[in-house]
Amino acid sequence: MTFKDKTIVVAGAGGGMGKAVVETLLKENANVVGCDLNIASLEELEGVDRFLGIEGNLLEEEKVKSVFSNAKETFGGIHGLVNAAGIAQSSTPIEQVDLKEWYKLIDINLTMTFLTCREAASYMKEQGGGAIVNIGSVSVTRPRPGLQSYVASKGAVESFTKALALELSDNQINVNLLHPGPSDTNMLGQFAQKGADIEKMKDTVFKDSVPMGRLLEPQDIANSVKFLLSDEASMVTGSVFHVDGGRNI
Ligand SMILES: NC(=O)c1ccc[n+]([C@@H]2O[C@H](COP(=O)([O-])OP(=O)(O)OC[C@H]3O[C@@H](n4cnc5c(N)ncnc54)[C@H](O)[C@@H]3O)[C@@H](O)[C@H]2O)c1
């Protein structure tokens, strides 16, 4: 598996999974463009010549365009995109869900994925191929109570991924979806009801839901993302890849 001379854009690079993806790809000799609302967690990569960090809101069309043009200008092409940005929903009964919160989840989890994929597709078509990995959630397959809006946003990402995989198959662009199980990042606690004891929940409810008996680490996700971006996965497209220790079963 080699990523030498390949350039991968990672959306949500400052988050738990995104950071692990960035570090993993850099170890594999890729050029990496990491973007996020906040890239403070990537500070130690400043000065690494195969890394470009860009701070900004990826819901803004112009920002998305500038990330991709900057990536192409800096490294000469765009071979991969990983969509690891997103937000959680705190478990809430539907009658208490504010319309603004619904739209925010749909905008950030779904519309942002559309915007980055749209931009990536035009570069990858021109260049004759590429690979896109979107991040969903095992909750699409096994929902939890009170997460109806989050699950809807991620379910739509699954349908979008399959439709795009078919549309771009002639262009040799692989588009796949990875559904993580409960993972030990900042986001995990944000799924709990307001006021819940997060540390206790991690050790009980979340951990116990994983048949293999532990929470996922960001590195578990990054390892599979790396595979889905690689030449070894060149005939894998439109797939839904569960990385969840069996939580989906
Ligand atoms: N942690 C889990 O248990 C879990 C489980 C299933 C799925 N997921 C999914 O995995 C993905 C990664 O989650 P994570 O656990 O690393 O969470 P995280 O909160 O650590 O990272 C998410 C990142 O997205 C960034 N982001 C949010 N809105 C943005 C915007 N408008 N523009 C740019 N960046 C923005 C945030 O700043 C943050 O750094 C998400 O899509 C999440 O829904 C997480």
PDB file of C-alpha atoms and ligand atoms in Angstrom:
ATOM      1  CA  MET A   1       0.000   0.000   0.000  1.00  0.00           C
ATOM      2  CA  THR A   2       1.624   3.252  -1.023  1.00  0.00           C
ATOM      3  CA  PHE A   3       0.345   6.803  -1.030  1.00  0.00           C
ATOM      4  CA  LYS A   4       3.505   8.406  -2.346  1.00  0.00           C
ATOM      5  CA  ASP A   5       2.648  11.382  -4.599  1.00  0.00           C
ATOM      6  CA  LYS A   6      -1.033  11.089  -3.714  1.00  0.00           C
ATOM      7  CA  THR A   7      -2.914  13.985  -2.178  1.00  0.00           C
ATOM      8  CA  ILE A   8      -5.803  13.426   0.181  1.00  0.00           C
ATOM      9  CA  VAL A   9      -8.166  16.115   1.509  1.00  0.00           C
ATOM     10  CA  VAL A  10      -9.456  15.367   5.019  1.00  0.00           C
ATOM     11  CA  ALA A  11     -12.544  17.317   6.126  1.00  0.00           C
ATOM     12  CA  GLY A  12     -12.889  17.385   9.913  1.00  0.00           C
ATOM     13  CA  ALA A  13      -9.133  16.921  10.272  1.00  0.00           C
ATOM     14  CA  GLY A  14      -9.055  18.545  13.708  1.00  0.00           C
ATOM     15  CA  GLY A  15     -11.465  16.015  15.237  1.00  0.00           C
ATOM     16  CA  GLY A  16     -10.716  12.654  16.856  1.00  0.00           C
ATOM     17  CA  MET A  17     -11.062  10.458  13.773  1.00  0.00           C
ATOM     18  CA  GLY A  18      -9.909  13.118  11.309  1.00  0.00           C
ATOM     19  CA  LYS A  19      -6.638  13.651  13.165  1.00  0.00           C
ATOM     20  CA  ALA A  20      -5.946   9.895  13.240  1.00  0.00           C
ATOM     21  CA  VAL A  21      -6.635   9.741   9.481  1.00  0.00           C
ATOM     22  CA  VAL A  22      -4.251  12.660   8.823  1.00  0.00           C
ATOM     23  CA  GLU A  23      -1.430  11.111  10.876  1.00  0.00           C
ATOM     24  CA  THR A  24      -1.941   7.665   9.333  1.00  0.00           C
ATOM     25  CA  LEU A  25      -1.835   8.996   5.771  1.00  0.00           C
ATOM     26  CA  LEU A  26       1.249  11.106   6.473  1.00  0.00           C
ATOM     27  CA  LYS A  27       3.007   7.962   7.763  1.00  0.00           C
ATOM     28  CA  GLU A  28       2.127   6.334   4.429  1.00  0.00           C
ATOM     29  CA  ASN A  29       3.868   9.177   2.581  1.00  0.00           C
ATOM     30  CA  ALA A  30       0.719  10.893   1.286  1.00  0.00           C
ATOM     31  CA  ASN A  31       0.361  14.644   0.921  1.00  0.00           C
ATOM     32  CA  VAL A  32      -2.477  15.646   3.235  1.00  0.00           C
ATOM     33  CA  VAL A  33      -4.685  18.723   3.260  1.00  0.00           C
ATOM     34  CA  GLY A  34      -6.532  18.872   6.573  1.00  0.00           C
ATOM     35  CA  CYS A  35      -9.392  21.292   7.090  1.00  0.00           C
ATOM     36  CA  ASP A  36     -11.653  21.956  10.044  1.00  0.00           C
ATOM     37  CA  LEU A  37     -13.392  24.767  11.897  1.00  0.00           C
ATOM     38  CA  ASN A  38     -10.537  24.414  14.362  1.00  0.00           C
ATOM     39  CA  ILE A  39      -7.140  22.907  13.550  1.00  0.00           C
ATOM     40  CA  ALA A  40      -5.472  23.571  16.920  1.00  0.00           C
ATOM     41  CA  SER A  41      -5.112  19.813  17.526  1.00  0.00           C
ATOM     42  CA  LEU A  42      -2.869  19.619  14.428  1.00  0.00           C
ATOM     43  CA  GLU A  43      -0.434  22.261  15.667  1.00  0.00           C
ATOM     44  CA  GLU A  44       2.484  19.822  15.866  1.00  0.00           C
ATOM     45  CA  LEU A  45       2.195  19.217  12.099  1.00  0.00           C
ATOM     46  CA  GLU A  46       2.970  22.845  11.307  1.00  0.00           C
ATOM     47  CA  GLY A  47       6.081  22.875   9.155  1.00  0.00           C
ATOM     48  CA  VAL A  48       5.674  19.286   7.880  1.00  0.00           C
ATOM     49  CA  ASP A  49       6.107  19.806   4.144  1.00  0.00           C
ATOM     50  CA  ARG A  50       3.582  17.165   3.037  1.00  0.00           C
ATOM     51  CA  PHE A  51       0.867  18.700   5.234  1.00  0.00           C
ATOM     52  CA  LEU A  52      -1.308  21.738   4.628  1.00  0.00           C
ATOM     53  CA  GLY A  53      -3.746  22.782   7.368  1.00  0.00           C
ATOM     54  CA  ILE A  54      -6.670  25.055   6.517  1.00  0.00           C
ATOM     55  CA  GLU A  55      -9.046  26.457   9.106  1.00  0.00           C
ATOM     56  CA  GLY A  56     -12.601  27.323   8.077  1.00  0.00           C
ATOM     57  CA  ASN A  57     -16.262  26.456   7.805  1.00  0.00           C
ATOM     58  CA  LEU A  58     -16.845  23.791   5.173  1.00  0.00           C
ATOM     59  CA  LEU A  59     -20.491  24.720   4.898  1.00  0.00           C
ATOM     60  CA  GLU A  60     -19.377  27.789   2.968  1.00  0.00           C
ATOM     61  CA  GLU A  61     -19.178  27.027  -0.756  1.00  0.00           C
ATOM     62  CA  GLU A  62     -16.338  29.459  -1.322  1.00  0.00           C
ATOM     63  CA  LYS A  63     -14.294  27.928   1.498  1.00  0.00           C
ATOM     64  CA  VAL A  64     -14.737  24.448   0.049  1.00  0.00           C
ATOM     65  CA  LYS A  65     -13.672  25.668  -3.385  1.00  0.00           C
ATOM     66  CA  SER A  66     -10.593  27.354  -1.959  1.00  0.00           C
ATOM     67  CA  VAL A  67      -9.546  24.230  -0.002  1.00  0.00           C
ATOM     68  CA  PHE A  68      -9.517  22.156  -3.188  1.00  0.00           C
ATOM     69  CA  SER A  69      -7.857  24.772  -5.381  1.00  0.00           C
ATOM     70  CA  ASN A  70      -5.234  25.312  -2.693  1.00  0.00           C
ATOM     71  CA  ALA A  71      -4.634  21.546  -2.467  1.00  0.00           C
ATOM     72  CA  LYS A  72      -4.189  21.258  -6.231  1.00  0.00           C
ATOM     73  CA  GLU A  73      -1.914  24.285  -6.388  1.00  0.00           C
ATOM     74  CA  THR A  74       0.246  23.055  -3.506  1.00  0.00           C
ATOM     75  CA  PHE A  75       0.533  19.373  -4.366  1.00  0.00           C
ATOM     76  CA  GLY A  76      -0.480  19.090  -8.042  1.00  0.00           C
ATOM     77  CA  GLY A  77      -3.603  16.905  -7.834  1.00  0.00           C
ATOM     78  CA  ILE A  78      -6.348  15.502  -5.620  1.00  0.00           C
ATOM     79  CA  HIS A  79      -6.581  11.725  -5.312  1.00  0.00           C
ATOM     80  CA  GLY A  80      -8.709  11.259  -2.218  1.00  0.00           C
ATOM     81  CA  LEU A  81     -11.302  12.861   0.030  1.00  0.00           C
ATOM     82  CA  VAL A  82     -12.280  11.784   3.531  1.00  0.00           C
ATOM     83  CA  ASN A  83     -15.372  13.356   5.081  1.00  0.00           C
ATOM     84  CA  ALA A  84     -14.782  13.060   8.822  1.00  0.00           C
ATOM     85  CA  ALA A  85     -16.449  16.321   9.889  1.00  0.00           C
ATOM     86  CA  GLY A  86     -19.775  16.167  11.652  1.00  0.00           C
ATOM     87  CA  ILE A  87     -21.819  16.927  14.731  1.00  0.00           C
ATOM     88  CA  ALA A  88     -23.746  14.789  17.214  1.00  0.00           C
ATOM     89  CA  GLN A  89     -27.261  15.084  18.587  1.00  0.00           C
ATOM     90  CA  SER A  90     -27.816  14.931  22.302  1.00  0.00           C
ATOM     91  CA  SER A  91     -30.475  12.243  22.937  1.00  0.00           C
ATOM     92  CA  THR A  92     -33.787  14.168  22.855  1.00  0.00           C
ATOM     93  CA  PRO A  93     -37.434  13.076  22.424  1.00  0.00           C
ATOM     94  CA  ILE A  94     -38.713  14.223  19.011  1.00  0.00           C
ATOM     95  CA  GLU A  95     -41.309  16.624  20.409  1.00  0.00           C
ATOM     96  CA  GLN A  96     -38.504  18.609  22.043  1.00  0.00           C
ATOM     97  CA  VAL A  97     -36.292  18.846  18.957  1.00  0.00           C
ATOM     98  CA  ASP A  98     -36.021  22.402  17.737  1.00  0.00           C
ATOM     99  CA  LEU A  99     -36.323  22.920  13.956  1.00  0.00           C
ATOM    100  CA  LYS A 100     -33.049  24.871  14.010  1.00  0.00           C
ATOM    101  CA  GLU A 101     -31.270  21.852  15.484  1.00  0.00           C
ATOM    102  CA  TRP A 102     -32.747  19.570  12.808  1.00  0.00           C
ATOM    103  CA  TYR A 103     -31.485  21.873  10.034  1.00  0.00           C
ATOM    104  CA  LYS A 104     -28.059  22.170  11.663  1.00  0.00           C
ATOM    105  CA  LEU A 105     -27.633  18.390  11.719  1.00  0.00           C
ATOM    106  CA  ILE A 106     -28.777  18.057   8.108  1.00  0.00           C
ATOM    107  CA  ASP A 107     -26.555  20.953   6.999  1.00  0.00           C
ATOM    108  CA  ILE A 108     -23.365  19.831   8.695  1.00  0.00           C
ATOM    109  CA  ASN A 109     -23.686  16.061   8.317  1.00  0.00           C
ATOM    110  CA  LEU A 110     -25.317  15.909   4.878  1.00  0.00           C
ATOM    111  CA  THR A 111     -25.005  19.207   2.954  1.00  0.00           C
ATOM    112  CA  MET A 112     -21.331  19.594   3.859  1.00  0.00           C
ATOM    113  CA  THR A 113     -20.693  16.053   2.530  1.00  0.00           C
ATOM    114  CA  PHE A 114     -22.454  17.033  -0.704  1.00  0.00           C
ATOM    115  CA  LEU A 115     -20.342  20.198  -1.035  1.00  0.00           C
ATOM    116  CA  THR A 116     -16.970  18.493  -0.564  1.00  0.00           C
ATOM    117  CA  CYS A 117     -17.918  15.520  -2.780  1.00  0.00           C
ATOM    118  CA  ARG A 118     -19.115  17.869  -5.535  1.00  0.00           C
ATOM    119  CA  GLU A 119     -15.820  19.704  -5.518  1.00  0.00           C
ATOM    120  CA  ALA A 120     -13.728  16.507  -5.311  1.00  0.00           C
ATOM    121  CA  ALA A 121     -15.641  14.884  -8.187  1.00  0.00           C
ATOM    122  CA  SER A 122     -14.782  17.637 -10.646  1.00  0.00           C
ATOM    123  CA  TYR A 123     -11.035  17.421  -9.865  1.00  0.00           C
ATOM    124  CA  MET A 124     -11.027  13.610  -9.860  1.00  0.00           C
ATOM    125  CA  LYS A 125     -12.931  13.389 -13.174  1.00  0.00           C
ATOM    126  CA  GLU A 126     -10.426  15.678 -14.838  1.00  0.00           C
ATOM    127  CA  GLN A 127      -7.585  13.610 -13.497  1.00  0.00           C
ATOM    128  CA  GLY A 128      -9.116  10.204 -14.385  1.00  0.00           C
ATOM    129  CA  GLY A 129      -9.872   8.688 -10.970  1.00  0.00           C
ATOM    130  CA  GLY A 130      -9.870   8.990  -7.195  1.00  0.00           C
ATOM    131  CA  ALA A 131     -11.386   7.716  -3.976  1.00  0.00           C
ATOM    132  CA  ILE A 132     -13.907   9.220  -1.580  1.00  0.00           C
ATOM    133  CA  VAL A 133     -14.665   7.910   1.905  1.00  0.00           C
ATOM    134  CA  ASN A 134     -17.701   9.326   3.698  1.00  0.00           C
ATOM    135  CA  ILE A 135     -18.244   8.693   7.391  1.00  0.00           C
ATOM    136  CA  GLY A 136     -21.723   7.639   8.509  1.00  0.00           C
ATOM    137  CA  SER A 137     -22.599   5.932  11.782  1.00  0.00           C
ATOM    138  CA  VAL A 138     -23.611   2.469  12.955  1.00  0.00           C
ATOM    139  CA  SER A 139     -26.702   4.201  14.341  1.00  0.00           C
ATOM    140  CA  VAL A 140     -28.110   4.130  10.781  1.00  0.00           C
ATOM    141  CA  THR A 141     -28.196   0.333  11.065  1.00  0.00           C
ATOM    142  CA  ARG A 142     -28.862   0.175  14.834  1.00  0.00           C
ATOM    143  CA  PRO A 143     -30.473   3.448  15.976  1.00  0.00           C
ATOM    144  CA  ARG A 144     -30.605   4.570  19.599  1.00  0.00           C
ATOM    145  CA  PRO A 145     -33.648   6.332  21.093  1.00  0.00           C
ATOM    146  CA  GLY A 146     -33.624  10.120  20.887  1.00  0.00           C
ATOM    147  CA  LEU A 147     -31.157  10.382  17.991  1.00  0.00           C
ATOM    148  CA  GLN A 148     -33.776  10.551  15.209  1.00  0.00           C
ATOM    149  CA  SER A 149     -32.386  13.686  13.510  1.00  0.00           C
ATOM    150  CA  TYR A 150     -28.728  12.577  13.621  1.00  0.00           C
ATOM    151  CA  VAL A 151     -29.673   9.134  12.282  1.00  0.00           C
ATOM    152  CA  ALA A 152     -31.723  10.714   9.476  1.00  0.00           C
ATOM    153  CA  SER A 153     -28.769  12.898   8.452  1.00  0.00           C
ATOM    154  CA  LYS A 154     -26.403   9.911   8.377  1.00  0.00           C
ATOM    155  CA  GLY A 155     -28.935   7.653   6.621  1.00  0.00           C
ATOM    156  CA  ALA A 156     -29.115  10.234   3.867  1.00  0.00           C
ATOM    157  CA  VAL A 157     -25.306  10.199   3.629  1.00  0.00           C
ATOM    158  CA  GLU A 158     -25.547   6.429   3.030  1.00  0.00           C
ATOM    159  CA  SER A 159     -28.041   6.847   0.155  1.00  0.00           C
ATOM    160  CA  PHE A 160     -26.030   9.745  -1.269  1.00  0.00           C
ATOM    161  CA  THR A 161     -22.820   7.679  -1.164  1.00  0.00           C
ATOM    162  CA  LYS A 162     -24.379   4.773  -3.074  1.00  0.00           C
ATOM    163  CA  ALA A 163     -25.925   7.062  -5.698  1.00  0.00           C
ATOM    164  CA  LEU A 164     -22.620   8.884  -6.187  1.00  0.00           C
ATOM    165  CA  ALA A 165     -20.658   5.613  -6.403  1.00  0.00           C
ATOM    166  CA  LEU A 166     -22.820   4.543  -9.321  1.00  0.00           C
ATOM    167  CA  GLU A 167     -22.682   7.958 -10.982  1.00  0.00           C
ATOM    168  CA  LEU A 168     -18.880   8.174 -10.771  1.00  0.00           C
ATOM    169  CA  SER A 169     -18.061   4.526 -11.489  1.00  0.00           C
ATOM    170  CA  ASP A 170     -17.328   5.220 -15.184  1.00  0.00           C
ATOM    171  CA  ASN A 171     -14.763   7.776 -14.060  1.00  0.00           C
ATOM    172  CA  GLN A 172     -12.890   5.249 -11.901  1.00  0.00           C
ATOM    173  CA  ILE A 173     -13.827   7.167  -8.769  1.00  0.00           C
ATOM    174  CA  ASN A 174     -14.516   4.899  -5.792  1.00  0.00           C
ATOM    175  CA  VAL A 175     -17.062   6.199  -3.294  1.00  0.00           C
ATOM    176  CA  ASN A 176     -17.580   4.295  -0.063  1.00  0.00           C
ATOM    177  CA  LEU A 177     -19.177   4.783   3.319  1.00  0.00           C
ATOM    178  CA  LEU A 178     -17.644   3.815   6.650  1.00  0.00           C
ATOM    179  CA  HIS A 179     -20.005   3.374   9.597  1.00  0.00           C
ATOM    180  CA  PRO A 180     -18.061   3.719  12.870  1.00  0.00           C
ATOM    181  CA  GLY A 181     -19.292   2.206  16.106  1.00  0.00           C
ATOM    182  CA  PRO A 182     -19.029   4.115  19.425  1.00  0.00           C
ATOM    183  CA  SER A 183     -15.571   5.653  19.335  1.00  0.00           C
ATOM    184  CA  ASP A 184     -13.510   7.275  22.029  1.00  0.00           C
ATOM    185  CA  THR A 185     -13.499  10.872  20.772  1.00  0.00           C
ATOM    186  CA  ASN A 186     -14.956  14.150  22.082  1.00  0.00           C
ATOM    187  CA  MET A 187     -18.123  13.450  20.150  1.00  0.00           C
ATOM    188  CA  LEU A 188     -19.138  10.285  21.986  1.00  0.00           C
ATOM    189  CA  GLY A 189     -20.297  12.041  25.143  1.00  0.00           C
ATOM    190  CA  GLN A 190     -22.339  14.498  23.070  1.00  0.00           C
ATOM    191  CA  PHE A 191     -24.804  11.706  22.189  1.00  0.00           C
ATOM    192  CA  ALA A 192     -25.847  11.372  25.838  1.00  0.00           C
ATOM    193  CA  GLN A 193     -28.832  13.143  27.361  1.00  0.00           C
ATOM    194  CA  LYS A 194     -27.967  16.521  28.898  1.00  0.00           C
ATOM    195  CA  GLY A 195     -26.671  16.044  32.455  1.00  0.00           C
ATOM    196  CA  ALA A 196     -25.736  12.352  32.030  1.00  0.00           C
ATOM    197  CA  ASP A 197     -22.533  10.931  33.557  1.00  0.00           C
ATOM    198  CA  ILE A 198     -20.517  10.576  30.339  1.00  0.00           C
ATOM    199  CA  GLU A 199     -17.543   8.689  31.774  1.00  0.00           C
ATOM    200  CA  LYS A 200     -19.884   6.129  33.353  1.00  0.00           C
ATOM    201  CA  MET A 201     -21.844   5.774  30.095  1.00  0.00           C
ATOM    202  CA  LYS A 202     -18.662   5.181  28.118  1.00  0.00           C
ATOM    203  CA  ASP A 203     -17.810   2.336  30.452  1.00  0.00           C
ATOM    204  CA  THR A 204     -21.281   0.800  30.481  1.00  0.00           C
ATOM    205  CA  VAL A 205     -23.938   1.603  27.851  1.00  0.00           C
ATOM    206  CA  PHE A 206     -21.567   2.457  25.003  1.00  0.00           C
ATOM    207  CA  LYS A 207     -18.936  -0.190  25.698  1.00  0.00           C
ATOM    208  CA  ASP A 208     -21.503  -2.917  26.385  1.00  0.00           C
ATOM    209  CA  SER A 209     -23.164  -2.259  23.025  1.00  0.00           C
ATOM    210  CA  VAL A 210     -20.007  -3.448  21.232  1.00  0.00           C
ATOM    211  CA  PRO A 211     -19.867  -7.271  20.982  1.00  0.00           C
ATOM    212  CA  MET A 212     -16.065  -7.170  20.860  1.00  0.00           C
ATOM    213  CA  GLY A 213     -16.107  -5.506  24.276  1.00  0.00           C
ATOM    214  CA  ARG A 214     -14.341  -2.178  23.825  1.00  0.00           C
ATOM    215  CA  LEU A 215     -14.933   1.272  22.395  1.00  0.00           C
ATOM    216  CA  LEU A 216     -13.410   1.935  18.993  1.00  0.00           C
ATOM    217  CA  GLU A 217     -10.215   4.004  18.906  1.00  0.00           C
ATOM    218  CA  PRO A 218      -9.773   6.679  16.208  1.00  0.00           C
ATOM    219  CA  GLN A 219      -6.922   4.540  14.861  1.00  0.00           C
ATOM    220  CA  ASP A 220      -9.349   1.651  14.191  1.00  0.00           C
ATOM    221  CA  ILE A 221     -11.268   3.969  11.902  1.00  0.00           C
ATOM    222  CA  ALA A 222      -8.139   5.423  10.264  1.00  0.00           C
ATOM    223  CA  ASN A 223      -6.842   1.921   9.395  1.00  0.00           C
ATOM    224  CA  SER A 224      -9.985   1.127   7.394  1.00  0.00           C
ATOM    225  CA  VAL A 225     -10.117   4.574   5.792  1.00  0.00           C
ATOM    226  CA  LYS A 226      -6.567   3.975   4.590  1.00  0.00           C
ATOM    227  CA  PHE A 227      -7.636   0.696   2.975  1.00  0.00           C
ATOM    228  CA  LEU A 228     -10.657   2.265   1.270  1.00  0.00           C
ATOM    229  CA  LEU A 229      -8.436   5.011  -0.206  1.00  0.00           C
ATOM    230  CA  SER A 230      -5.797   2.589  -1.425  1.00  0.00           C
ATOM    231  CA  ASP A 231      -5.198   0.955  -4.818  1.00  0.00           C
ATOM    232  CA  GLU A 232      -5.890  -2.377  -3.088  1.00  0.00           C
ATOM    233  CA  ALA A 233      -9.547  -1.292  -2.808  1.00  0.00           C
ATOM    234  CA  SER A 234      -9.838  -0.263  -6.455  1.00  0.00           C
ATOM    235  CA  MET A 235     -12.844  -2.562  -7.052  1.00  0.00           C
ATOM    236  CA  VAL A 236     -14.609  -1.556  -3.829  1.00  0.00           C
ATOM    237  CA  THR A 237     -17.259   1.071  -4.469  1.00  0.00           C
ATOM    238  CA  GLY A 238     -20.740   1.830  -3.129  1.00  0.00           C
ATOM    239  CA  SER A 239     -19.966  -0.350  -0.119  1.00  0.00           C
ATOM    240  CA  VAL A 240     -21.081   0.220   3.451  1.00  0.00           C
ATOM    241  CA  PHE A 241     -18.140  -0.700   5.628  1.00  0.00           C
ATOM    242  CA  HIS A 242     -18.939  -1.247   9.316  1.00  0.00           C
ATOM    243  CA  VAL A 243     -16.013  -0.625  11.669  1.00  0.00           C
ATOM    244  CA  ASP A 244     -17.760  -1.219  14.950  1.00  0.00           C
ATOM    245  CA  GLY A 245     -16.618  -4.388  16.718  1.00  0.00           C
ATOM    246  CA  GLY A 246     -19.867  -6.066  15.664  1.00  0.00           C
ATOM    247  CA  ARG A 247     -22.288  -3.412  16.950  1.00  0.00           C
ATOM    248  CA  ASN A 248     -24.250  -3.606  13.664  1.00  0.00           C
ATOM    249  CA  ILE A 249     -25.079  -7.308  14.022  1.00  0.00           C
TER     250      ILE A 249
HETATM  251  N1  LIG B   1     -17.383   9.289  17.963  1.00  0.00           N
HETATM  252  C1  LIG B   1     -18.317   8.409  17.707  1.00  0.00           C
HETATM  253  O1  LIG B   1     -18.699   7.600  18.573  1.00  0.00           O
HETATM  254  C2  LIG B   1     -18.922   8.318  16.336  1.00  0.00           C
HETATM  255  C3  LIG B   1     -19.752   7.216  16.056  1.00  0.00           C
HETATM  256  C4  LIG B   1     -20.321   7.112  14.799  1.00  0.00           C
HETATM  257  C5  LIG B   1     -20.048   8.064  13.838  1.00  0.00           C
HETATM  258  N2  LIG B   1     -19.252   9.122  14.119  1.00  0.00           N
HETATM  259  C6  LIG B   1     -18.985  10.089  13.040  1.00  0.00           C
HETATM  260  O2  LIG B   1     -17.599  10.131  12.785  1.00  0.00           O
HETATM  261  C7  LIG B   1     -17.215  11.419  12.264  1.00  0.00           C
HETATM  262  C8  LIG B   1     -16.030  11.950  13.059  1.00  0.00           C
HETATM  263  O3  LIG B   1     -16.438  12.136  14.401  1.00  0.00           O
HETATM  264  P1  LIG B   1     -15.423  12.285  15.638  1.00  0.00           P
HETATM  265  O4  LIG B   1     -15.836  11.277  16.637  1.00  0.00           O
HETATM  266  O5  LIG B   1     -14.040  12.369  15.151  1.00  0.00           O
HETATM  267  O6  LIG B   1     -15.944  13.700  16.190  1.00  0.00           O
HETATM  268  P2  LIG B   1     -15.155  15.052  16.559  1.00  0.00           P
HETATM  269  O7  LIG B   1     -16.176  15.925  17.173  1.00  0.00           O
HETATM  270  O8  LIG B   1     -13.924  14.731  17.298  1.00  0.00           O
HETATM  271  O9  LIG B   1     -14.758  15.615  15.115  1.00  0.00           O
HETATM  272  C9  LIG B   1     -15.666  16.229  14.239  1.00  0.00           C
HETATM  273  C10 LIG B   1     -14.959  17.419  13.618  1.00  0.00           C
HETATM  274  O10 LIG B   1     -15.816  18.031  12.637  1.00  0.00           O
HETATM  275  C11 LIG B   1     -15.515  19.416  12.646  1.00  0.00           C
HETATM  276  N3  LIG B   1     -16.593  20.215  12.046  1.00  0.00           N
HETATM  277  C12 LIG B   1     -17.879  20.316  12.466  1.00  0.00           C
HETATM  278  N4  LIG B   1     -18.547  21.203  11.718  1.00  0.00           N
HETATM  279  C13 LIG B   1     -17.656  21.690  10.798  1.00  0.00           C
HETATM  280  C14 LIG B   1     -17.748  22.653   9.756  1.00  0.00           C
HETATM  281  N5  LIG B   1     -18.903  23.322   9.518  1.00  0.00           N
HETATM  282  N6  LIG B   1     -16.651  22.909   9.009  1.00  0.00           N
HETATM  283  C15 LIG B   1     -15.488  22.259   9.258  1.00  0.00           C
HETATM  284  N7  LIG B   1     -15.346  21.331  10.236  1.00  0.00           N
HETATM  285  C16 LIG B   1     -16.417  21.058  11.004  1.00  0.00           C
HETATM  286  C17 LIG B   1     -15.378  19.745  14.139  1.00  0.00           C
HETATM  287  O11 LIG B   1     -14.702  20.967  14.344  1.00  0.00           O
HETATM  288  C18 LIG B   1     -14.621  18.526  14.657  1.00  0.00           C
HETATM  289  O12 LIG B   1     -13.210  18.739  14.688  1.00  0.00           O
HETATM  290  C19 LIG B   1     -18.483  12.286  12.383  1.00  0.00           C
HETATM  291  O13 LIG B   1     -19.112  12.347  11.125  1.00  0.00           O
HETATM  292  C20 LIG B   1     -19.365  11.519  13.359  1.00  0.00           C
HETATM  293  O14 LIG B   1     -20.732  11.771  13.155  1.00  0.00           O
HETATM  294  C21 LIG B   1     -18.684   9.280  15.355  1.00  0.00           C
END
